[in-house]
Coordinates of C-alpha atoms and ligand atoms in Angstrom, one line a residue:
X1 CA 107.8 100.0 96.8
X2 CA 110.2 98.2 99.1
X3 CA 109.8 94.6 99.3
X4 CA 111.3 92.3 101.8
X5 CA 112.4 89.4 100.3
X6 CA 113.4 87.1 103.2
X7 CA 116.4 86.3 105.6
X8 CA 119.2 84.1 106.3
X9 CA 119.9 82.6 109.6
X10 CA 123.2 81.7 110.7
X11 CA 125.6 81.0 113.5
X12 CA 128.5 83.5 114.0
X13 CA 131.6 81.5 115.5
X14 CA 134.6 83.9 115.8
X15 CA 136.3 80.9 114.5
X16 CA 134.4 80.9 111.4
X17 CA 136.2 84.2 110.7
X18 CA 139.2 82.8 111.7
X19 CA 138.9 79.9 109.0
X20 CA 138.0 82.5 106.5
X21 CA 141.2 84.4 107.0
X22 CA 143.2 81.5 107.1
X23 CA 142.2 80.1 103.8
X24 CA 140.8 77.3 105.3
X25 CA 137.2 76.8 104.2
X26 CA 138.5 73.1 102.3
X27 CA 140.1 71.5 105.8
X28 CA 138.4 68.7 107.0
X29 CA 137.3 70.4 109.6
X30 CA 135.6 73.6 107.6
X31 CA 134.6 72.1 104.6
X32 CA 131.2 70.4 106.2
X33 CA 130.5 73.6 107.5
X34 CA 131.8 76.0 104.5
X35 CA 129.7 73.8 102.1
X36 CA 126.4 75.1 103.7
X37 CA 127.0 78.4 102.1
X38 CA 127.1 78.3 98.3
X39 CA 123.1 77.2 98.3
X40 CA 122.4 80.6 99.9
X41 CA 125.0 82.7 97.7
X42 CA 122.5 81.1 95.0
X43 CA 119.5 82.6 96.2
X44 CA 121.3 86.4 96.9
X45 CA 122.6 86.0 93.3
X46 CA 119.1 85.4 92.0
X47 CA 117.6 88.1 94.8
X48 CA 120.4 90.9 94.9
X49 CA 119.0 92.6 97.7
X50 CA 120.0 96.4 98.8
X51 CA 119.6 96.6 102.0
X52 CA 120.3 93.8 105.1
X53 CA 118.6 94.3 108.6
X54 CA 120.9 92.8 110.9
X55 CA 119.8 91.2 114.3
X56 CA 122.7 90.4 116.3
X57 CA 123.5 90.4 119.8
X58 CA 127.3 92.6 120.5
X59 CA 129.5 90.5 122.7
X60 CA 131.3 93.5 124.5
X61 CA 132.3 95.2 121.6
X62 CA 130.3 98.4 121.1
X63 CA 128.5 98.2 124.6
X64 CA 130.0 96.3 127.4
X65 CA 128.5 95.4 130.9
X66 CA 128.1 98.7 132.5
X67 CA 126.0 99.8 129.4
X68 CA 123.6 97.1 128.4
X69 CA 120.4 98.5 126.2
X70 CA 118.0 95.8 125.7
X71 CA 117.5 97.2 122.1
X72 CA 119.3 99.3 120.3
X73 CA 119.0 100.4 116.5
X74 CA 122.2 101.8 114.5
X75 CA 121.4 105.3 112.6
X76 CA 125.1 105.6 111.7
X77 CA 125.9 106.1 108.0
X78 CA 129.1 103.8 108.5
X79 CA 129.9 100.7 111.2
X80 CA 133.7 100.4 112.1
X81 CA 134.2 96.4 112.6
X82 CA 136.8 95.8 115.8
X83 CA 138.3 92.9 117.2
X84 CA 136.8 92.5 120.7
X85 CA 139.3 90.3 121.5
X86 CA 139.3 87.2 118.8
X87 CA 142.3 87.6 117.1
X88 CA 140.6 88.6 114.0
X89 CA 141.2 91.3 111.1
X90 CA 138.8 93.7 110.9
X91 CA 136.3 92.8 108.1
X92 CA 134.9 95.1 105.3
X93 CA 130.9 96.6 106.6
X94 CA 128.5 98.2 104.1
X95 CA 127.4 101.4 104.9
X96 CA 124.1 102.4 106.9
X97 CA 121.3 103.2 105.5
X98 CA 120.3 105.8 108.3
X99 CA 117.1 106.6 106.2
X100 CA 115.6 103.4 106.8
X101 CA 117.1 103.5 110.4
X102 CA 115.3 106.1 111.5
X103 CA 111.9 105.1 109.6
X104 CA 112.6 101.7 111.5
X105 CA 113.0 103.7 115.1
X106 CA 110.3 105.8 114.5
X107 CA 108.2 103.1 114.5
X108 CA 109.8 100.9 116.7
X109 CA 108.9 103.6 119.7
X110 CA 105.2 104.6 118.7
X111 CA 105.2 100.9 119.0
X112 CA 106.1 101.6 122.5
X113 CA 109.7 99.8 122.2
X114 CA 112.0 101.8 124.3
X115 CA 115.2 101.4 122.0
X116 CA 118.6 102.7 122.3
X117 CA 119.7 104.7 119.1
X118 CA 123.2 104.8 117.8
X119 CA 124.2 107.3 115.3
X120 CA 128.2 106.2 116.0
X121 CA 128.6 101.9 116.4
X122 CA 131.0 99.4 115.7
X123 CA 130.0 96.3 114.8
X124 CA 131.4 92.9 116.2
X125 CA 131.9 89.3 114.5
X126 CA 128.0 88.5 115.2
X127 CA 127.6 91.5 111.8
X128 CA 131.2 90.9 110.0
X129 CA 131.3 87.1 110.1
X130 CA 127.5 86.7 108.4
X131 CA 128.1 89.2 106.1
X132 CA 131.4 88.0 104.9
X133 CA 129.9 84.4 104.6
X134 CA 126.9 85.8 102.2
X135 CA 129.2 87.7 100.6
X136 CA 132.9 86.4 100.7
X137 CA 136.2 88.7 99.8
X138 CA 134.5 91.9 99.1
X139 CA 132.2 94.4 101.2
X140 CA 128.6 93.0 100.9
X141 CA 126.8 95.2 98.4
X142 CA 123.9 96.4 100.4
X143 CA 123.1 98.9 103.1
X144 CA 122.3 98.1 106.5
X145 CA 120.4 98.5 109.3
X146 CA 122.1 96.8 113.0
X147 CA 120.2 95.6 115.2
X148 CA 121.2 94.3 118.5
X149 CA 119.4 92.1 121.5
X150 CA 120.9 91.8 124.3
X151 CA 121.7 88.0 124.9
X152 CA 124.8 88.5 127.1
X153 CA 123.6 89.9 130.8
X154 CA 120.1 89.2 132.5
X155 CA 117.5 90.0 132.9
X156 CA 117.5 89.3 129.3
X157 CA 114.3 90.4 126.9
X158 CA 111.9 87.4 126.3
X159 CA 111.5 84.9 123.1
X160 CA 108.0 87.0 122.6
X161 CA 109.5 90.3 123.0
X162 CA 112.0 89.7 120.7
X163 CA 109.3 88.5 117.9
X164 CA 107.4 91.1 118.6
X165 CA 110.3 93.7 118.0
X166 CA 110.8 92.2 114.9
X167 CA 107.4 92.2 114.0
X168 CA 107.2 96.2 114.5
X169 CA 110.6 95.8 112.6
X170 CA 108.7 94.5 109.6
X171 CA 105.4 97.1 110.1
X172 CA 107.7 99.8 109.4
X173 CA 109.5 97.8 105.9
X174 CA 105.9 97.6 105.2
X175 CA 105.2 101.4 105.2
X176 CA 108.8 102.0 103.7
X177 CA 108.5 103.3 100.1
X178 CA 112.0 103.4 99.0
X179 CA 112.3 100.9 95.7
X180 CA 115.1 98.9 97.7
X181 CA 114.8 94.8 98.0
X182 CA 115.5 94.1 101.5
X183 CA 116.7 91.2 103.7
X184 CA 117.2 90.2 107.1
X185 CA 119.9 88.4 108.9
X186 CA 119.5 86.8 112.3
X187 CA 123.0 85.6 113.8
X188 CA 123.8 83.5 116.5
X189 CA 123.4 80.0 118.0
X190 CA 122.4 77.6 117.6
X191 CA 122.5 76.1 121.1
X192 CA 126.0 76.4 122.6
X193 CA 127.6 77.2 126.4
X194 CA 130.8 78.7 126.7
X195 CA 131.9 78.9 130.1
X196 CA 130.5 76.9 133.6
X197 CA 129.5 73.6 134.5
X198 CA 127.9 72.8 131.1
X199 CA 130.8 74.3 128.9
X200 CA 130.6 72.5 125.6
X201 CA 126.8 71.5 125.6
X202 CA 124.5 71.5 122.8
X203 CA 121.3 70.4 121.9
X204 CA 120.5 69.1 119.0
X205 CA 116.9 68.3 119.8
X206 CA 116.0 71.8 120.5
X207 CA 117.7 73.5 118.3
X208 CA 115.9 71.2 115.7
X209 CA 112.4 72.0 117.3
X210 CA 113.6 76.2 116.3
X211 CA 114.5 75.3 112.9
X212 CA 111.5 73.4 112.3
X213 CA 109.7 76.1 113.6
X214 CA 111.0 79.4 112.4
X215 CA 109.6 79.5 109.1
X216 CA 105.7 78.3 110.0
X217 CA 105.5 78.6 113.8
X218 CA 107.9 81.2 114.9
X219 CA 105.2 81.5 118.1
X220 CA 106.0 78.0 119.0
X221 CA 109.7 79.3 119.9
X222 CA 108.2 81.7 122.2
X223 CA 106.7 78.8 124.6
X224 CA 109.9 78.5 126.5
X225 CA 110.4 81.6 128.6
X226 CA 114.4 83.1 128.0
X227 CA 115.1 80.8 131.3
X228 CA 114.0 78.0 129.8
X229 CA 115.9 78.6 126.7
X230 CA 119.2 78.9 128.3
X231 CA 118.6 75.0 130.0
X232 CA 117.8 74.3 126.7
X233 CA 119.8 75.8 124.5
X234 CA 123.3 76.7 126.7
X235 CA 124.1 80.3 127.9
X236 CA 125.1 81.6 124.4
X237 CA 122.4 79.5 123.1
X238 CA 120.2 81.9 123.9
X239 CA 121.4 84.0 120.8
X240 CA 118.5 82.0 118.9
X241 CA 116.6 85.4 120.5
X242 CA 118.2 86.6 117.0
X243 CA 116.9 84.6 114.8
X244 CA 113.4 85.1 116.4
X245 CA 113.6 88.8 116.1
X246 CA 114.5 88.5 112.5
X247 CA 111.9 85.8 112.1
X248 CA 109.5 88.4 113.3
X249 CA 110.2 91.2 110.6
X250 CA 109.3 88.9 107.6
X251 CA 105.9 88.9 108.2
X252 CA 103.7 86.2 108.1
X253 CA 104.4 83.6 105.8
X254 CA 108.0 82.9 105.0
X255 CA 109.0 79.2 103.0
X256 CA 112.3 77.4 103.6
X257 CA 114.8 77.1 100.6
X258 CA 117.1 75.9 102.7
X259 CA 119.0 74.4 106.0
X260 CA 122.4 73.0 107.2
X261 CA 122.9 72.0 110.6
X262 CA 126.6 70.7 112.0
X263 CA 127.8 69.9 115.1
X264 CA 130.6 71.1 116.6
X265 CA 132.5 74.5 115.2
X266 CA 134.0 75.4 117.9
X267 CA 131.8 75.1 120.7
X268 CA 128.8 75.9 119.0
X269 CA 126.0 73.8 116.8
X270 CA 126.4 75.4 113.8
X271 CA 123.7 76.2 111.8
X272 CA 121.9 78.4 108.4
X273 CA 119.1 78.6 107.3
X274 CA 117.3 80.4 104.5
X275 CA 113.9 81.9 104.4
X276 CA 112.2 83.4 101.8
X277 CA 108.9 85.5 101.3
X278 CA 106.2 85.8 98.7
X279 CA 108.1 88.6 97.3
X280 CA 111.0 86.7 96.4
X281 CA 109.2 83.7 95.0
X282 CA 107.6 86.1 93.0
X283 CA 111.2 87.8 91.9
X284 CA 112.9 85.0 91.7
X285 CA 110.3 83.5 88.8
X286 CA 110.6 86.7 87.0
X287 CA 114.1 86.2 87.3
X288 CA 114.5 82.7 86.0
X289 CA 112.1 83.8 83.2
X290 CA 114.2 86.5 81.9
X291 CA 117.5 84.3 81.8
X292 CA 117.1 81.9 78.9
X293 CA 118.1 78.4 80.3
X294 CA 121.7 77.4 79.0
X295 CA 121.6 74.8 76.5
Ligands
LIG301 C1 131.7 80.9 120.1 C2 130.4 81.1 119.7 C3 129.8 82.4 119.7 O1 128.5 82.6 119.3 C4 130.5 83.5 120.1 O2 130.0 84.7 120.0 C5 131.8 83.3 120.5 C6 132.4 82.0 120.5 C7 132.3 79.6 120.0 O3 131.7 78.5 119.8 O4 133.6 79.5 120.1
LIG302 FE1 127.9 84.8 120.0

Protein backbone atom coordinates (compact mmCIF):
# COMPACT_ATOMS: atom_id res chain seq x y z
CA UNK A 1 0.00 0.00 0.00
CA UNK A 2 1.04 3.61 -0.68
CA UNK A 3 2.66 5.24 2.12
CA UNK A 4 3.33 8.88 2.47
CA UNK A 5 6.42 9.47 3.84
CA UNK A 6 6.60 13.20 4.58
CA UNK A 7 7.43 16.67 2.78
CA UNK A 8 9.93 19.28 2.29
CA UNK A 9 9.23 22.89 2.57
CA UNK A 10 10.98 25.38 0.77
CA UNK A 11 11.28 28.82 -0.66
CA UNK A 12 11.33 29.13 -4.58
CA UNK A 13 13.45 32.40 -5.40
CA UNK A 14 13.77 32.64 -9.27
CA UNK A 15 17.14 33.62 -8.29
CA UNK A 16 17.82 30.41 -6.62
CA UNK A 17 17.57 28.99 -10.15
CA UNK A 18 19.55 31.48 -11.45
CA UNK A 19 22.51 30.63 -8.92
CA UNK A 20 21.99 27.06 -9.87
CA UNK A 21 22.63 27.78 -13.57
CA UNK A 22 25.36 29.94 -12.98
CA UNK A 23 27.44 27.53 -10.94
CA UNK A 24 27.18 29.54 -8.10
CA UNK A 25 25.94 27.54 -5.21
CA UNK A 26 29.86 28.22 -3.29
CA UNK A 27 29.69 32.34 -3.61
CA UNK A 28 29.45 33.97 -0.54
CA UNK A 29 26.36 34.87 -1.23
CA UNK A 30 24.75 31.21 -2.06
CA UNK A 31 26.69 29.13 -0.03
CA UNK A 32 24.61 29.87 3.40
CA UNK A 33 21.76 29.25 1.55
CA UNK A 34 22.91 26.16 -0.79
CA UNK A 35 24.23 24.49 2.42
CA UNK A 36 20.65 23.95 3.76
CA UNK A 37 20.18 21.32 1.09
CA UNK A 38 22.55 18.37 1.43
CA UNK A 39 20.72 17.45 5.01
CA UNK A 40 17.49 16.91 2.96
CA UNK A 41 19.23 15.04 -0.19
CA UNK A 42 20.15 12.79 2.99
CA UNK A 43 16.84 11.91 3.92
CA UNK A 44 15.44 11.37 -0.09
CA UNK A 45 18.63 9.12 -0.39
CA UNK A 46 17.50 7.11 2.60
CA UNK A 47 13.53 7.52 1.57
CA UNK A 48 13.61 7.36 -2.44
CA UNK A 49 10.19 8.25 -2.84
CA UNK A 50 8.14 7.73 -6.29
CA UNK A 51 5.93 10.15 -6.43
CA UNK A 52 6.00 14.21 -5.17
CA UNK A 53 2.68 16.16 -4.59
CA UNK A 54 3.56 19.51 -5.41
CA UNK A 55 1.74 22.59 -3.79
CA UNK A 56 2.75 25.62 -5.47
CA UNK A 57 1.19 28.75 -6.29
CA UNK A 58 1.89 29.75 -10.64
CA UNK A 59 3.02 33.24 -10.86
CA UNK A 60 1.48 33.94 -14.38
CA UNK A 61 2.90 31.19 -16.07
CA UNK A 62 0.19 28.65 -16.85
CA UNK A 63 -2.76 30.88 -15.70
CA UNK A 64 -2.56 34.58 -15.71
CA UNK A 65 -4.99 37.25 -14.32
CA UNK A 66 -7.96 36.87 -16.49
CA UNK A 67 -8.02 33.09 -15.49
CA UNK A 68 -7.43 32.59 -11.78
CA UNK A 69 -8.76 29.04 -10.28
CA UNK A 70 -8.55 28.99 -6.67
CA UNK A 71 -7.43 25.24 -6.96
CA UNK A 72 -6.48 23.49 -9.59
CA UNK A 73 -5.00 19.86 -9.89
CA UNK A 74 -2.63 18.75 -12.99
CA UNK A 75 -3.88 15.29 -14.69
CA UNK A 76 -1.32 15.75 -17.39
CA UNK A 77 1.07 12.86 -18.10
CA UNK A 78 3.96 15.45 -18.73
CA UNK A 79 4.54 19.42 -17.41
CA UNK A 80 6.46 21.71 -19.88
CA UNK A 81 8.63 24.17 -17.48
CA UNK A 82 8.65 27.96 -19.15
CA UNK A 83 10.32 30.94 -18.32
CA UNK A 84 7.52 33.41 -17.23
CA UNK A 85 9.83 36.01 -17.57
CA UNK A 86 13.09 35.29 -15.17
CA UNK A 87 15.68 34.85 -17.41
CA UNK A 88 15.92 31.18 -16.59
CA UNK A 89 16.50 27.81 -18.74
CA UNK A 90 13.85 25.71 -18.70
CA UNK A 91 14.50 22.88 -16.08
CA UNK A 92 14.05 19.07 -16.43
CA UNK A 93 10.03 18.00 -14.84
CA UNK A 94 9.21 14.33 -14.00
CA UNK A 95 6.34 13.12 -15.60
CA UNK A 96 2.59 13.00 -14.07
CA UNK A 97 1.28 10.51 -12.52
CA UNK A 98 -2.29 11.16 -13.94
CA UNK A 99 -3.49 7.89 -12.01
CA UNK A 100 -3.05 9.37 -8.75
CA UNK A 101 -4.29 12.76 -10.19
CA UNK A 102 -7.39 11.78 -10.86
CA UNK A 103 -7.74 9.51 -7.58
CA UNK A 104 -6.64 12.90 -5.83
CA UNK A 105 -9.59 14.91 -7.83
CA UNK A 106 -12.05 12.53 -7.36
CA UNK A 107 -11.78 13.06 -3.95
CA UNK A 108 -10.92 16.43 -3.72
CA UNK A 109 -14.70 17.20 -5.21
CA UNK A 110 -16.91 14.58 -3.20
CA UNK A 111 -15.03 16.54 -0.61
CA UNK A 112 -16.96 19.42 -2.08
CA UNK A 113 -13.63 21.35 -3.30
CA UNK A 114 -14.55 22.86 -6.49
CA UNK A 115 -11.06 22.43 -8.32
CA UNK A 116 -9.84 23.30 -11.68
CA UNK A 117 -8.44 20.21 -13.62
CA UNK A 118 -5.59 20.41 -16.04
CA UNK A 119 -4.90 17.50 -18.28
CA UNK A 120 -2.29 20.11 -20.34
CA UNK A 121 0.05 22.53 -17.68
CA UNK A 122 3.28 24.05 -17.61
CA UNK A 123 4.82 24.40 -14.67
CA UNK A 124 6.73 27.62 -13.32
CA UNK A 125 9.99 28.07 -11.06
CA UNK A 126 7.64 27.61 -7.81
CA UNK A 127 7.74 23.28 -9.34
CA UNK A 128 11.36 23.46 -11.25
CA UNK A 129 13.32 25.34 -8.69
CA UNK A 130 12.22 22.76 -5.60
CA UNK A 131 12.65 20.00 -7.56
CA UNK A 132 16.03 20.80 -9.00
CA UNK A 133 17.23 21.71 -5.39
CA UNK A 134 16.05 17.98 -4.01
CA UNK A 135 17.29 16.66 -6.86
CA UNK A 136 20.26 18.65 -8.58
CA UNK A 137 21.49 18.09 -12.41
CA UNK A 138 19.15 15.48 -13.45
CA UNK A 139 15.16 15.12 -13.68
CA UNK A 140 13.97 14.18 -10.13
CA UNK A 141 13.14 10.49 -10.28
CA UNK A 142 9.58 10.49 -9.15
CA UNK A 143 6.15 11.24 -10.65
CA UNK A 144 4.13 14.00 -9.80
CA UNK A 145 1.13 15.43 -8.94
CA UNK A 146 0.91 19.79 -9.25
CA UNK A 147 -0.88 21.43 -7.23
CA UNK A 148 -1.52 25.12 -7.29
CA UNK A 149 -3.21 27.87 -4.79
CA UNK A 150 -3.75 30.80 -5.84
CA UNK A 151 -1.59 33.36 -3.74
CA UNK A 152 -1.31 36.04 -6.46
CA UNK A 153 -4.89 37.91 -6.94
CA UNK A 154 -7.64 38.33 -4.12
CA UNK A 155 -9.89 37.33 -2.87
CA UNK A 156 -7.41 34.68 -2.04
CA UNK A 157 -8.54 31.10 -0.38
CA UNK A 158 -7.95 31.14 3.49
CA UNK A 159 -5.06 29.59 5.81
CA UNK A 160 -7.99 26.94 6.83
CA UNK A 161 -9.05 26.24 3.45
CA UNK A 162 -5.90 25.62 2.27
CA UNK A 163 -5.20 22.93 5.25
CA UNK A 164 -8.23 21.60 4.70
CA UNK A 165 -7.53 20.92 0.87
CA UNK A 166 -4.57 19.39 1.85
CA UNK A 167 -6.10 17.31 4.28
CA UNK A 168 -8.72 15.81 1.62
CA UNK A 169 -5.31 15.74 -0.33
CA UNK A 170 -3.95 13.20 2.14
CA UNK A 171 -7.73 11.18 2.61
CA UNK A 172 -7.35 10.27 -0.89
CA UNK A 173 -3.11 9.06 -0.43
CA UNK A 174 -4.80 7.20 2.34
CA UNK A 175 -7.24 5.22 0.16
CA UNK A 176 -4.53 4.97 -2.68
CA UNK A 177 -3.34 1.41 -3.13
CA UNK A 178 -0.65 1.78 -5.58
CA UNK A 179 2.85 0.35 -3.80
CA UNK A 180 4.48 3.97 -4.53
CA UNK A 181 6.28 5.99 -1.45
CA UNK A 182 5.06 9.39 -1.67
CA UNK A 183 6.08 12.92 -0.78
CA UNK A 184 4.91 16.28 -0.64
CA UNK A 185 6.45 19.64 -1.44
CA UNK A 186 5.16 22.94 -0.35
CA UNK A 187 6.95 25.97 -2.10
CA UNK A 188 7.07 29.42 -1.37
CA UNK A 189 7.84 32.14 1.22
CA UNK A 190 8.71 32.56 3.60
CA UNK A 191 7.52 36.07 4.34
CA UNK A 192 8.64 38.43 1.59
CA UNK A 193 6.92 41.71 -0.52
CA UNK A 194 7.88 42.49 -3.83
CA UNK A 195 6.44 45.48 -5.03
CA UNK A 196 4.66 48.74 -2.95
CA UNK A 197 5.36 50.64 0.05
CA UNK A 198 6.78 47.68 2.03
CA UNK A 199 8.95 46.22 -0.89
CA UNK A 200 11.77 44.36 0.75
CA UNK A 201 9.98 43.47 4.14
CA UNK A 202 10.28 40.30 6.06
CA UNK A 203 9.47 38.97 9.14
CA UNK A 204 11.31 36.94 10.83
CA UNK A 205 9.13 36.57 13.90
CA UNK A 206 6.34 35.24 12.00
CA UNK A 207 7.68 33.22 9.79
CA UNK A 208 9.41 31.58 12.91
CA UNK A 209 5.90 31.22 14.69
CA UNK A 210 4.97 28.96 10.97
CA UNK A 211 7.93 26.95 11.19
CA UNK A 212 7.52 26.21 14.75
CA UNK A 213 4.16 25.36 14.02
CA UNK A 214 3.96 23.36 10.87
CA UNK A 215 4.93 20.12 12.09
CA UNK A 216 2.73 19.92 15.64
CA UNK A 217 0.23 22.87 15.23
CA UNK A 218 -0.41 23.41 11.62
CA UNK A 219 -4.04 24.79 13.08
CA UNK A 220 -2.22 27.50 14.78
CA UNK A 221 -1.19 28.96 11.21
CA UNK A 222 -4.78 29.15 10.42
CA UNK A 223 -5.49 31.89 13.37
CA UNK A 224 -4.56 34.74 11.15
CA UNK A 225 -7.10 35.15 8.47
CA UNK A 226 -5.17 35.47 4.64
CA UNK A 227 -5.42 39.44 5.38
CA UNK A 228 -3.75 39.14 8.30
CA UNK A 229 -1.01 37.01 6.79
CA UNK A 230 -0.14 39.39 4.07
CA UNK A 231 0.58 42.37 7.13
CA UNK A 232 2.37 39.70 8.46
CA UNK A 233 4.10 38.00 6.23
CA UNK A 234 4.41 40.65 2.92
CA UNK A 235 2.24 40.22 -0.27
CA UNK A 236 4.25 37.14 -1.59
CA UNK A 237 4.50 36.05 1.87
CA UNK A 238 1.40 34.81 1.68
CA UNK A 239 2.77 31.81 -0.42
CA UNK A 240 3.23 30.17 3.26
CA UNK A 241 -0.70 29.16 2.05
CA UNK A 242 1.73 26.32 0.35
CA UNK A 243 3.31 25.02 2.85
CA UNK A 244 -0.04 24.79 4.88
CA UNK A 245 -1.71 22.94 2.15
CA UNK A 246 1.10 20.51 2.00
CA UNK A 247 1.17 20.49 5.75
CA UNK A 248 -2.39 19.35 5.61
CA UNK A 249 -1.84 16.09 3.36
CA UNK A 250 0.58 14.45 5.79
CA UNK A 251 -1.83 13.69 8.18
CA UNK A 252 -1.67 14.04 11.63
CA UNK A 253 1.55 13.60 13.10
CA UNK A 254 4.59 14.62 11.13
CA UNK A 255 8.31 15.11 13.22
CA UNK A 256 10.95 17.65 12.14
CA UNK A 257 14.36 16.28 10.75
CA UNK A 258 15.19 19.35 9.85
CA UNK A 259 15.22 23.43 9.27
CA UNK A 260 17.31 26.32 7.69
CA UNK A 261 16.19 29.71 7.78
CA UNK A 262 18.25 32.77 5.94
CA UNK A 263 17.65 36.11 5.44
CA UNK A 264 17.85 37.75 2.49
CA UNK A 265 17.89 35.78 -1.13
CA UNK A 266 16.76 38.01 -3.03
CA UNK A 267 13.98 39.65 -1.53
CA UNK A 268 12.70 36.80 0.15
CA UNK A 269 13.42 34.95 3.84
CA UNK A 270 14.59 31.92 2.64
CA UNK A 271 13.68 28.96 4.19
CA UNK A 272 13.37 24.60 4.14
CA UNK A 273 12.27 22.53 6.18
CA UNK A 274 11.82 18.82 6.42
CA UNK A 275 9.08 16.78 7.73
CA UNK A 276 8.71 13.44 8.09
CA UNK A 277 5.90 10.79 8.98
CA UNK A 278 5.64 7.59 10.91
CA UNK A 279 6.06 5.85 7.68
CA UNK A 280 9.32 7.08 7.07
CA UNK A 281 10.77 6.66 10.56
CA UNK A 282 9.64 3.40 10.17
CA UNK A 283 11.48 3.00 6.51
CA UNK A 284 14.09 4.74 7.30
CA UNK A 285 15.09 2.16 10.46
CA UNK A 286 14.61 -0.63 8.12
CA UNK A 287 16.84 1.04 5.98
CA UNK A 288 19.73 1.81 8.20
CA UNK A 289 19.26 -1.89 9.41
CA UNK A 290 19.84 -3.37 6.14
CA UNK A 291 23.08 -1.21 5.39
CA UNK A 292 25.85 -2.58 7.50
CA UNK A 293 27.56 0.55 9.20
CA UNK A 294 30.99 1.27 7.47
CA UNK A 295 33.89 0.45 9.56
C1 LIG B 1 11.11 36.40 -5.45
C2 LIG B 1 10.44 35.50 -4.61
C3 LIG B 1 9.41 34.72 -5.11
O1 LIG B 1 8.69 33.84 -4.35
C4 LIG B 1 9.02 34.81 -6.44
O2 LIG B 1 8.05 34.00 -6.89
C5 LIG B 1 9.66 35.72 -7.27
C6 LIG B 1 10.71 36.51 -6.79
C7 LIG B 1 12.26 37.21 -4.96
O3 LIG B 1 12.51 37.31 -3.75
O4 LIG B 1 12.99 37.75 -5.81
FE1 LIG C 1 6.82 33.15 -5.52
Amino acid sequence: MAKVIGGVFTSHVPAIGGAIQRGAQDEPYWKPFFDAWPPVREWLDVQQPDVVIMFYNDHGLNFFLDKMPTFAVGAAPVYRNEDEGWGLHPFPIPPGHTELSWAIIEKLVEEEFDITTCQDMAVDHAASIPLALAWPGREAPVRIVPITINTVQHPLPSAKRCLALGRAVGKALAEWQGPEKIMVMGTGGLSHQLDGERAGFMNAEYDKFCMDNLSSDPDALTKHSVHEIVELSGTQGVEVLNWIAARGALGSAASEVTRTYHIPISNTAAAVMVLETEAAVQSGKATNEATPAMA
